[in-house]
Coordinates of C-alpha atoms in Angstrom, one line a residue:
M1 CA -13.7 -7.2 9.8
A2 CA -10.6 -6.1 7.9
D3 CA -7.1 -6.4 9.5
T4 CA -5.8 -3.0 10.6
N5 CA -2.4 -3.7 9.0
Y6 CA -4.0 -4.4 5.7
L7 CA -6.0 -1.2 5.8
Q8 CA -2.8 0.8 6.5
E9 CA -1.2 -1.0 3.6
L10 CA -4.0 0.1 1.3
Q11 CA -3.6 3.7 2.5
D12 CA 0.1 3.6 1.8
Y13 CA -0.3 1.9 -1.6
F14 CA -3.0 4.1 -3.0
S15 CA -1.4 7.3 -1.7
D16 CA 1.5 6.5 -3.9
V17 CA -0.4 5.7 -7.1
P18 CA 0.8 8.2 -9.8
F19 CA -2.7 9.0 -11.1
W20 CA -4.0 9.6 -7.6
R21 CA -1.0 11.9 -6.9
H22 CA -1.6 13.8 -10.2
I23 CA -5.3 14.3 -9.4
G24 CA -4.5 15.1 -5.7
C25 CA -6.7 12.5 -4.0
V26 CA -6.1 12.3 -0.3
I27 CA -7.3 9.2 1.7
E28 CA -9.0 10.5 4.8
D29 CA -10.3 7.2 6.1
V30 CA -10.5 3.6 5.0
A31 CA -12.1 0.8 7.0
D32 CA -13.8 -2.5 6.2
G33 CA -16.4 -1.7 3.6
H34 CA -16.0 2.1 3.3
A35 CA -13.6 4.8 2.3
V36 CA -13.5 8.6 2.4
L37 CA -11.3 10.7 0.1
S38 CA -10.8 14.4 -0.2
L39 CA -9.7 16.7 -3.0
K40 CA -8.7 20.4 -2.8
I41 CA -9.9 21.9 -6.0
E42 CA -7.1 23.4 -8.2
P43 CA -7.3 25.2 -11.5
H44 CA -6.3 22.0 -13.4
H45 CA -9.5 20.3 -12.1
L46 CA -11.8 22.8 -13.9
N47 CA -13.6 22.4 -17.2
G48 CA -14.5 25.1 -19.9
N49 CA -17.3 26.4 -17.6
L50 CA -14.7 26.9 -14.8
T51 CA -16.3 24.3 -12.6
V52 CA -15.0 20.9 -11.6
H53 CA -14.8 18.6 -14.6
G54 CA -17.1 15.6 -14.6
G55 CA -14.1 13.3 -15.1
V56 CA -12.8 14.5 -11.7
Y57 CA -16.0 13.6 -10.1
A58 CA -16.0 10.2 -11.8
T59 CA -12.4 9.6 -10.7
L60 CA -13.2 10.4 -7.1
L61 CA -16.3 8.2 -7.2
D62 CA -14.4 5.3 -8.7
N63 CA -11.5 5.7 -6.3
A64 CA -13.8 5.8 -3.2
M65 CA -15.8 2.8 -4.3
G66 CA -12.7 0.8 -5.3
L67 CA -10.9 1.5 -2.1
A68 CA -14.0 0.5 -0.1
A69 CA -14.2 -2.7 -2.2
R70 CA -10.5 -3.5 -1.6
A71 CA -10.8 -2.9 2.1
T72 CA -13.4 -5.7 2.1
A73 CA -12.4 -8.2 -0.6
G74 CA -8.7 -7.7 -1.3
R75 CA -6.4 -5.6 -3.6
F76 CA -6.8 -7.4 -6.9
Q77 CA -10.0 -6.0 -8.4
A78 CA -11.1 -4.0 -11.4
T79 CA -14.1 -1.8 -12.1
T80 CA -16.5 -3.6 -14.4
H81 CA -19.4 -1.2 -14.3
M82 CA -20.0 2.3 -13.1
N83 CA -23.0 4.6 -13.3
V84 CA -22.6 8.3 -12.5
H85 CA -25.2 11.0 -11.9
F86 CA -23.8 14.6 -12.0
L87 CA -26.0 16.7 -9.7
A88 CA -24.4 20.1 -9.0
A89 CA -21.3 22.1 -10.0
V90 CA -18.6 23.6 -7.8
D91 CA -15.5 25.7 -8.6
A92 CA -13.5 26.0 -5.3
G93 CA -12.9 24.5 -1.9
T94 CA -12.4 20.9 -0.9
I95 CA -14.8 18.1 -2.0
Y96 CA -15.2 14.7 -0.4
A97 CA -16.0 11.3 -1.9
R98 CA -17.5 8.7 0.4
G99 CA -17.7 5.1 -0.9
R100 CA -19.2 2.0 0.7
V101 CA -19.9 -1.6 -0.1
V102 CA -23.5 -2.5 -0.5
H103 CA -23.2 -6.2 -1.5
R104 CA -20.5 -8.8 -1.9
T105 CA -20.2 -12.2 -3.5
K106 CA -17.1 -14.3 -3.9
R107 CA -16.3 -12.7 -7.3
T108 CA -18.0 -9.3 -7.3
V109 CA -18.4 -6.3 -5.0
T110 CA -21.2 -3.8 -5.5
T111 CA -20.7 -0.3 -4.2
E112 CA -22.1 3.2 -4.0
A113 CA -20.5 6.6 -3.5
R114 CA -21.2 10.2 -3.3
V115 CA -19.2 13.4 -3.8
E116 CA -20.1 16.3 -1.7
T117 CA -18.9 19.6 -0.4
K118 CA -17.8 20.1 3.3
D119 CA -21.3 21.5 4.1
G120 CA -23.0 18.5 2.6
T121 CA -24.0 19.8 -0.9
L122 CA -24.4 16.7 -3.0
L123 CA -22.4 17.0 -6.3
A124 CA -22.5 13.5 -7.8
I125 CA -23.5 10.0 -7.0
A126 CA -22.5 6.6 -8.4
T127 CA -22.9 2.9 -8.2
G128 CA -20.2 0.5 -9.2
T129 CA -19.4 -3.2 -9.6
F130 CA -15.9 -4.6 -9.1
R131 CA -14.6 -8.0 -10.2
V132 CA -12.5 -9.7 -7.5
F133 CA -9.5 -11.4 -9.1
Q134 CA -7.8 -12.7 -6.0
E135 CA -9.1 -13.0 -2.4
R136 CA -6.6 -12.0 0.3
A137 CA -5.6 -14.7 2.7

């Protein structure tokens, strides 16, 4: 089980990452092995079809999986593989990314995540692998 202080440190750190602030990610919850993020859709998140750009979904999925991995195995990691399936489009409201760890070794963490609307409409899913560079003490 992850230390509560460490989990708060993760929330504080990632809430201040410039790209996260630019996108507008909000950390709703982080605990050992899982994370929940939210994003209020703004005009700059939309593509030429006036729906949320796939890159925004990918960013949310990567962030949710990465935060879940870090909550389990430490801060110093990098995404080494990510597979995304885009399932539905949305153009307004708040969307949520839920990531969780599905497997861990000493050097890698395998995760999965989903992006959905408040009412549970599934928008995108992903799996990801993260390389652990340094275990936390």
